[in-house]
JSON list of C-alpha atoms and ligand atoms in Angstrom, two decimals:
[
{"chain": "X", "resi": 30, "resn": "MET", "atom": "CA", "xyz": [-25.76, 92.90, 154.44]},
{"chain": "X", "resi": 31, "resn": "GLU", "atom": "CA", "xyz": [-28.42, 93.88, 151.95]},
{"chain": "X", "resi": 32, "resn": "ASP", "atom": "CA", "xyz": [-31.91, 94.37, 153.34]},
{"chain": "X", "resi": 33, "resn": "CYS", "atom": "CA", "xyz": [-30.66, 94.76, 156.91]},
{"chain": "X", "resi": 34, "resn": "ILE", "atom": "CA", "xyz": [-32.40, 97.78, 158.39]},
{"chain": "X", "resi": 35, "resn": "PHE", "atom": "CA", "xyz": [-29.66, 98.52, 160.94]},
{"chain": "X", "resi": 36, "resn": "CYS", "atom": "CA", "xyz": [-26.91, 98.27, 158.29]},
{"chain": "X", "resi": 37, "resn": "LYS", "atom": "CA", "xyz": [-28.92, 100.83, 156.31]},
{"chain": "X", "resi": 38, "resn": "ILE", "atom": "CA", "xyz": [-29.29, 103.12, 159.33]},
{"chain": "X", "resi": 39, "resn": "ALA", "atom": "CA", "xyz": [-25.53, 102.80, 160.04]},
{"chain": "X", "resi": 40, "resn": "LYS", "atom": "CA", "xyz": [-24.79, 103.79, 156.41]},
{"chain": "X", "resi": 41, "resn": "LYS", "atom": "CA", "xyz": [-27.32, 106.67, 156.61]},
{"chain": "X", "resi": 42, "resn": "GLU", "atom": "CA", "xyz": [-29.42, 105.13, 153.86]},
{"chain": "X", "resi": 43, "resn": "ILE", "atom": "CA", "xyz": [-32.36, 105.26, 156.28]},
{"chain": "X", "resi": 44, "resn": "GLU", "atom": "CA", "xyz": [-32.95, 108.17, 158.61]},
{"chain": "X", "resi": 45, "resn": "SER", "atom": "CA", "xyz": [-32.64, 107.83, 162.35]},
{"chain": "X", "resi": 46, "resn": "ASN", "atom": "CA", "xyz": [-32.39, 110.09, 165.35]},
{"chain": "X", "resi": 47, "resn": "LEU", "atom": "CA", "xyz": [-28.65, 109.72, 165.99]},
{"chain": "X", "resi": 48, "resn": "VAL", "atom": "CA", "xyz": [-27.34, 110.51, 169.45]},
{"chain": "X", "resi": 49, "resn": "TYR", "atom": "CA", "xyz": [-23.77, 109.21, 169.06]},
{"chain": "X", "resi": 50, "resn": "GLU", "atom": "CA", "xyz": [-21.41, 107.98, 166.34]},
{"chain": "X", "resi": 51, "resn": "ASP", "atom": "CA", "xyz": [-17.80, 106.89, 166.06]},
{"chain": "X", "resi": 52, "resn": "ASP", "atom": "CA", "xyz": [-15.83, 104.67, 163.70]},
{"chain": "X", "resi": 53, "resn": "MET", "atom": "CA", "xyz": [-17.25, 101.46, 165.19]},
{"chain": "X", "resi": 54, "resn": "VAL", "atom": "CA", "xyz": [-20.85, 102.21, 166.21]},
{"chain": "X", "resi": 55, "resn": "VAL", "atom": "CA", "xyz": [-23.91, 104.36, 165.79]},
{"chain": "X", "resi": 56, "resn": "ALA", "atom": "CA", "xyz": [-26.44, 105.03, 168.55]},
{"chain": "X", "resi": 57, "resn": "PHE", "atom": "CA", "xyz": [-29.94, 106.25, 167.77]},
{"chain": "X", "resi": 58, "resn": "ARG", "atom": "CA", "xyz": [-33.33, 106.58, 169.45]},
{"chain": "X", "resi": 59, "resn": "ASP", "atom": "CA", "xyz": [-35.60, 103.53, 169.28]},
{"chain": "X", "resi": 60, "resn": "LEU", "atom": "CA", "xyz": [-38.62, 104.04, 167.01]},
{"chain": "X", "resi": 61, "resn": "SER", "atom": "CA", "xyz": [-40.89, 102.54, 169.65]},
{"chain": "X", "resi": 62, "resn": "PRO", "atom": "CA", "xyz": [-39.43, 103.70, 172.99]},
{"chain": "X", "resi": 63, "resn": "GLN", "atom": "CA", "xyz": [-40.07, 101.53, 176.05]},
{"chain": "X", "resi": 64, "resn": "ALA", "atom": "CA", "xyz": [-38.79, 104.16, 178.49]},
{"chain": "X", "resi": 65, "resn": "PRO", "atom": "CA", "xyz": [-38.38, 107.97, 178.47]},
{"chain": "X", "resi": 66, "resn": "GLU", "atom": "CA", "xyz": [-34.85, 107.39, 177.17]},
{"chain": "X", "resi": 67, "resn": "HIS", "atom": "CA", "xyz": [-34.43, 104.41, 174.84]},
{"chain": "X", "resi": 68, "resn": "VAL", "atom": "CA", "xyz": [-31.39, 104.28, 172.60]},
{"chain": "X", "resi": 69, "resn": "LEU", "atom": "CA", "xyz": [-29.99, 101.45, 170.48]},
{"chain": "X", "resi": 70, "resn": "ILE", "atom": "CA", "xyz": [-26.22, 101.08, 170.19]},
{"chain": "X", "resi": 71, "resn": "VAL", "atom": "CA", "xyz": [-25.47, 99.34, 166.93]},
{"chain": "X", "resi": 72, "resn": "PRO", "atom": "CA", "xyz": [-22.10, 98.14, 165.57]},
{"chain": "X", "resi": 73, "resn": "LYS", "atom": "CA", "xyz": [-21.40, 99.37, 162.03]},
{"chain": "X", "resi": 74, "resn": "LYS", "atom": "CA", "xyz": [-20.23, 95.82, 161.27]},
{"chain": "X", "resi": 75, "resn": "HIS", "atom": "CA", "xyz": [-23.09, 93.39, 160.64]},
{"chain": "X", "resi": 76, "resn": "ILE", "atom": "CA", "xyz": [-23.16, 90.78, 163.41]},
{"chain": "X", "resi": 77, "resn": "ALA", "atom": "CA", "xyz": [-26.47, 88.91, 163.66]},
{"chain": "X", "resi": 78, "resn": "SER", "atom": "CA", "xyz": [-26.43, 88.22, 167.41]},
{"chain": "X", "resi": 79, "resn": "ILE", "atom": "CA", "xyz": [-24.26, 87.34, 170.41]},
{"chain": "X", "resi": 80, "resn": "ASN", "atom": "CA", "xyz": [-24.20, 83.79, 169.04]},
{"chain": "X", "resi": 81, "resn": "ASP", "atom": "CA", "xyz": [-22.19, 85.06, 166.07]},
{"chain": "X", "resi": 82, "resn": "PHE", "atom": "CA", "xyz": [-19.39, 86.78, 167.97]},
{"chain": "X", "resi": 83, "resn": "THR", "atom": "CA", "xyz": [-15.82, 85.87, 167.13]},
{"chain": "X", "resi": 84, "resn": "LYS", "atom": "CA", "xyz": [-12.60, 86.87, 168.89]},
{"chain": "X", "resi": 85, "resn": "ASP", "atom": "CA", "xyz": [-12.34, 89.70, 166.36]},
{"chain": "X", "resi": 86, "resn": "ASP", "atom": "CA", "xyz": [-15.33, 91.33, 168.09]},
{"chain": "X", "resi": 87, "resn": "ARG", "atom": "CA", "xyz": [-13.64, 91.68, 171.49]},
{"chain": "X", "resi": 88, "resn": "GLU", "atom": "CA", "xyz": [-12.40, 95.20, 170.84]},
{"chain": "X", "resi": 89, "resn": "LEU", "atom": "CA", "xyz": [-15.78, 96.31, 169.50]},
{"chain": "X", "resi": 90, "resn": "MET", "atom": "CA", "xyz": [-17.77, 94.94, 172.46]},
{"chain": "X", "resi": 91, "resn": "GLY", "atom": "CA", "xyz": [-15.21, 96.17, 174.98]},
{"chain": "X", "resi": 92, "resn": "HIS", "atom": "CA", "xyz": [-15.50, 99.59, 173.38]},
{"chain": "X", "resi": 93, "resn": "ILE", "atom": "CA", "xyz": [-19.30, 99.52, 173.62]},
{"chain": "X", "resi": 94, "resn": "MET", "atom": "CA", "xyz": [-19.30, 98.42, 177.27]},
{"chain": "X", "resi": 95, "resn": "THR", "atom": "CA", "xyz": [-16.49, 100.56, 178.62]},
{"chain": "X", "resi": 96, "resn": "GLU", "atom": "CA", "xyz": [-16.75, 103.70, 176.51]},
{"chain": "X", "resi": 97, "resn": "VAL", "atom": "CA", "xyz": [-19.93, 104.08, 174.47]},
{"chain": "X", "resi": 98, "resn": "LEU", "atom": "CA", "xyz": [-22.54, 103.04, 177.06]},
{"chain": "X", "resi": 99, "resn": "PRO", "atom": "CA", "xyz": [-21.21, 105.24, 179.89]},
{"chain": "X", "resi": 100, "resn": "GLU", "atom": "CA", "xyz": [-20.77, 108.20, 177.56]},
{"chain": "X", "resi": 101, "resn": "VAL", "atom": "CA", "xyz": [-24.25, 107.95, 176.01]},
{"chain": "X", "resi": 102, "resn": "ALA", "atom": "CA", "xyz": [-25.86, 107.37, 179.44]},
{"chain": "X", "resi": 103, "resn": "LYS", "atom": "CA", "xyz": [-24.14, 110.51, 180.69]},
{"chain": "X", "resi": 104, "resn": "SER", "atom": "CA", "xyz": [-25.23, 112.51, 177.65]},
{"chain": "X", "resi": 105, "resn": "LEU", "atom": "CA", "xyz": [-28.86, 111.42, 178.23]},
{"chain": "X", "resi": 106, "resn": "ASN", "atom": "CA", "xyz": [-28.59, 112.41, 181.91]},
{"chain": "X", "resi": 107, "resn": "ILE", "atom": "CA", "xyz": [-29.45, 108.91, 183.14]},
{"chain": "X", "resi": 108, "resn": "ALA", "atom": "CA", "xyz": [-26.02, 107.87, 184.41]},
{"chain": "X", "resi": 109, "resn": "GLU", "atom": "CA", "xyz": [-26.72, 108.96, 187.99]},
{"chain": "X", "resi": 110, "resn": "GLY", "atom": "CA", "xyz": [-30.32, 107.72, 188.22]},
{"chain": "X", "resi": 111, "resn": "GLY", "atom": "CA", "xyz": [-29.56, 104.39, 186.60]},
{"chain": "X", "resi": 112, "resn": "TYR", "atom": "CA", "xyz": [-30.42, 102.52, 183.46]},
{"chain": "X", "resi": 113, "resn": "ARG", "atom": "CA", "xyz": [-30.85, 99.07, 181.97]},
{"chain": "X", "resi": 114, "resn": "VAL", "atom": "CA", "xyz": [-28.73, 97.50, 179.22]},
{"chain": "X", "resi": 115, "resn": "VAL", "atom": "CA", "xyz": [-30.30, 94.67, 177.22]},
{"chain": "X", "resi": 116, "resn": "ILE", "atom": "CA", "xyz": [-29.22, 92.54, 174.27]},
{"chain": "X", "resi": 117, "resn": "ASN", "atom": "CA", "xyz": [-32.12, 90.39, 173.10]},
{"chain": "X", "resi": 118, "resn": "THR", "atom": "CA", "xyz": [-30.76, 87.23, 171.49]},
{"chain": "X", "resi": 119, "resn": "GLY", "atom": "CA", "xyz": [-32.79, 84.79, 169.43]},
{"chain": "X", "resi": 120, "resn": "GLU", "atom": "CA", "xyz": [-36.38, 83.72, 169.42]},
{"chain": "X", "resi": 121, "resn": "ASP", "atom": "CA", "xyz": [-37.03, 83.22, 173.15]},
{"chain": "X", "resi": 122, "resn": "ALA", "atom": "CA", "xyz": [-35.76, 86.72, 173.88]},
{"chain": "X", "resi": 123, "resn": "GLN", "atom": "CA", "xyz": [-37.86, 88.09, 170.99]},
{"chain": "X", "resi": 124, "resn": "GLN", "atom": "CA", "xyz": [-34.97, 89.52, 169.00]},
{"chain": "X", "resi": 125, "resn": "THR", "atom": "CA", "xyz": [-36.77, 91.10, 166.05]},
{"chain": "X", "resi": 126, "resn": "VAL", "atom": "CA", "xyz": [-33.89, 92.77, 164.19]},
{"chain": "X", "resi": 127, "resn": "LYS", "atom": "CA", "xyz": [-31.17, 90.31, 163.26]},
{"chain": "X", "resi": 128, "resn": "HIS", "atom": "CA", "xyz": [-28.34, 92.81, 163.55]},
{"chain": "X", "resi": 129, "resn": "LEU", "atom": "CA", "xyz": [-26.87, 92.92, 167.05]},
{"chain": "X", "resi": 130, "resn": "HIS", "atom": "CA", "xyz": [-27.98, 95.95, 169.05]},
{"chain": "X", "resi": 131, "resn": "VAL", "atom": "CA", "xyz": [-27.63, 97.02, 172.65]},
{"chain": "X", "resi": 132, "resn": "HIS", "atom": "CA", "xyz": [-30.73, 98.60, 174.20]},
{"chain": "X", "resi": 133, "resn": "LEU", "atom": "CA", "xyz": [-30.03, 101.40, 176.68]},
{"chain": "X", "resi": 134, "resn": "LEU", "atom": "CA", "xyz": [-33.16, 102.23, 178.65]},
{"chain": "X", "resi": 135, "resn": "GLY", "atom": "CA", "xyz": [-33.60, 104.81, 181.39]},
{"chain": "X", "resi": 136, "resn": "GLY", "atom": "CA", "xyz": [-35.55, 107.71, 182.78]},
{"chain": "X", "resi": 137, "resn": "ARG", "atom": "CA", "xyz": [-38.01, 105.63, 184.77]},
{"chain": "X", "resi": 138, "resn": "LYS", "atom": "CA", "xyz": [-38.01, 103.02, 187.53]},
{"chain": "X", "resi": 139, "resn": "MET", "atom": "CA", "xyz": [-37.63, 99.58, 185.93]},
{"chain": "X", "resi": 140, "resn": "THR", "atom": "CA", "xyz": [-39.30, 96.39, 187.12]},
{"chain": "X", "resi": 141, "resn": "TRP", "atom": "CA", "xyz": [-37.61, 93.03, 187.66]},
{"chain": "X", "resi": 142, "resn": "PRO", "atom": "CA", "xyz": [-37.76, 90.29, 186.50]},
{"chain": "X", "resi": 143, "resn": "PRO", "atom": "CA", "xyz": [-38.44, 91.29, 182.87]},
{"chain": "X", "resi": 144, "resn": "GLY", "atom": "CA", "xyz": [-41.43, 89.60, 181.26]},
{"chain": "B", "resi": 12, "resn": "5GP", "atom": "P1", "xyz": [-35.21, 93.71, 169.41]},
{"chain": "B", "resi": 12, "resn": "5GP", "atom": "O1", "xyz": [-36.64, 93.33, 169.68]},
{"chain": "B", "resi": 12, "resn": "5GP", "atom": "O2", "xyz": [-34.69, 93.06, 168.16]},
{"chain": "B", "resi": 12, "resn": "5GP", "atom": "O3", "xyz": [-34.29, 93.52, 170.58]},
{"chain": "B", "resi": 12, "resn": "5GP", "atom": "O4", "xyz": [-35.23, 95.26, 169.19]},
{"chain": "B", "resi": 12, "resn": "5GP", "atom": "C1", "xyz": [-35.40, 95.88, 167.96]},
{"chain": "B", "resi": 12, "resn": "5GP", "atom": "C2", "xyz": [-35.72, 97.32, 168.25]},
{"chain": "B", "resi": 12, "resn": "5GP", "atom": "O5", "xyz": [-35.52, 98.08, 167.09]},
{"chain": "B", "resi": 12, "resn": "5GP", "atom": "C3", "xyz": [-37.16, 97.55, 168.70]},
{"chain": "B", "resi": 12, "resn": "5GP", "atom": "O6", "xyz": [-37.17, 98.15, 169.98]},
{"chain": "B", "resi": 12, "resn": "5GP", "atom": "C4", "xyz": [-37.74, 98.44, 167.61]},
{"chain": "B", "resi": 12, "resn": "5GP", "atom": "O7", "xyz": [-38.63, 99.40, 168.12]},
{"chain": "B", "resi": 12, "resn": "5GP", "atom": "C5", "xyz": [-36.50, 99.06, 167.01]},
{"chain": "B", "resi": 12, "resn": "5GP", "atom": "N1", "xyz": [-36.60, 99.38, 165.58]},
{"chain": "B", "resi": 12, "resn": "5GP", "atom": "C6", "xyz": [-37.02, 98.55, 164.59]},
{"chain": "B", "resi": 12, "resn": "5GP", "atom": "N2", "xyz": [-36.93, 99.16, 163.39]},
{"chain": "B", "resi": 12, "resn": "5GP", "atom": "C7", "xyz": [-36.44, 100.42, 163.65]},
{"chain": "B", "resi": 12, "resn": "5GP", "atom": "C8", "xyz": [-36.14, 101.53, 162.81]},
{"chain": "B", "resi": 12, "resn": "5GP", "atom": "O8", "xyz": [-36.29, 101.50, 161.60]},
{"chain": "B", "resi": 12, "resn": "5GP", "atom": "N3", "xyz": [-35.67, 102.65, 163.41]},
{"chain": "B", "resi": 12, "resn": "5GP", "atom": "C9", "xyz": [-35.47, 102.71, 164.78]},
{"chain": "B", "resi": 12, "resn": "5GP", "atom": "N4", "xyz": [-35.01, 103.86, 165.27]},
{"chain": "B", "resi": 12, "resn": "5GP", "atom": "N5", "xyz": [-35.75, 101.68, 165.59]},
{"chain": "B", "resi": 12, "resn": "5GP", "atom": "C10", "xyz": [-36.23, 100.54, 165.04]},
{"chain": "B", "resi": 13, "resn": "ZN", "atom": "ZN1", "xyz": [-26.93, 94.55, 159.45]}
]
């Protein structure tokens, strides 16, 4: 996808503060952190949102949930204390970047419900 900022970050055409990478995803620090630790896990494949998933994305999302998130949380030292995982989807959730990304937030006590 041309002009997609997260595609460009995944291809290293734009700099980011990478904390993890494998063949399917990159994870980098959010430019505007909402918690002491705030990382975005981004598939290298362009998928606009959860609404655009196909069966082909099962392996990718299973990988993110079962392997990438726990590993990155551990590496940030927030696994024990706890963390929040968020995927904003569409207008009501205020998704601003139209390339699916998983927010991993930790390092402080969260409030609930989210605003
Ligand atoms: P959304 O609101 O779409 O769920 O989240 C988009 C996130 O991407 C925001 O938290 C925003 O701070 C972050 N972001 C937007 N552009 C960039 C960028 O160029 N670099 C990084 N590291 N984060 C970005
Ligand atoms: Zn993209």
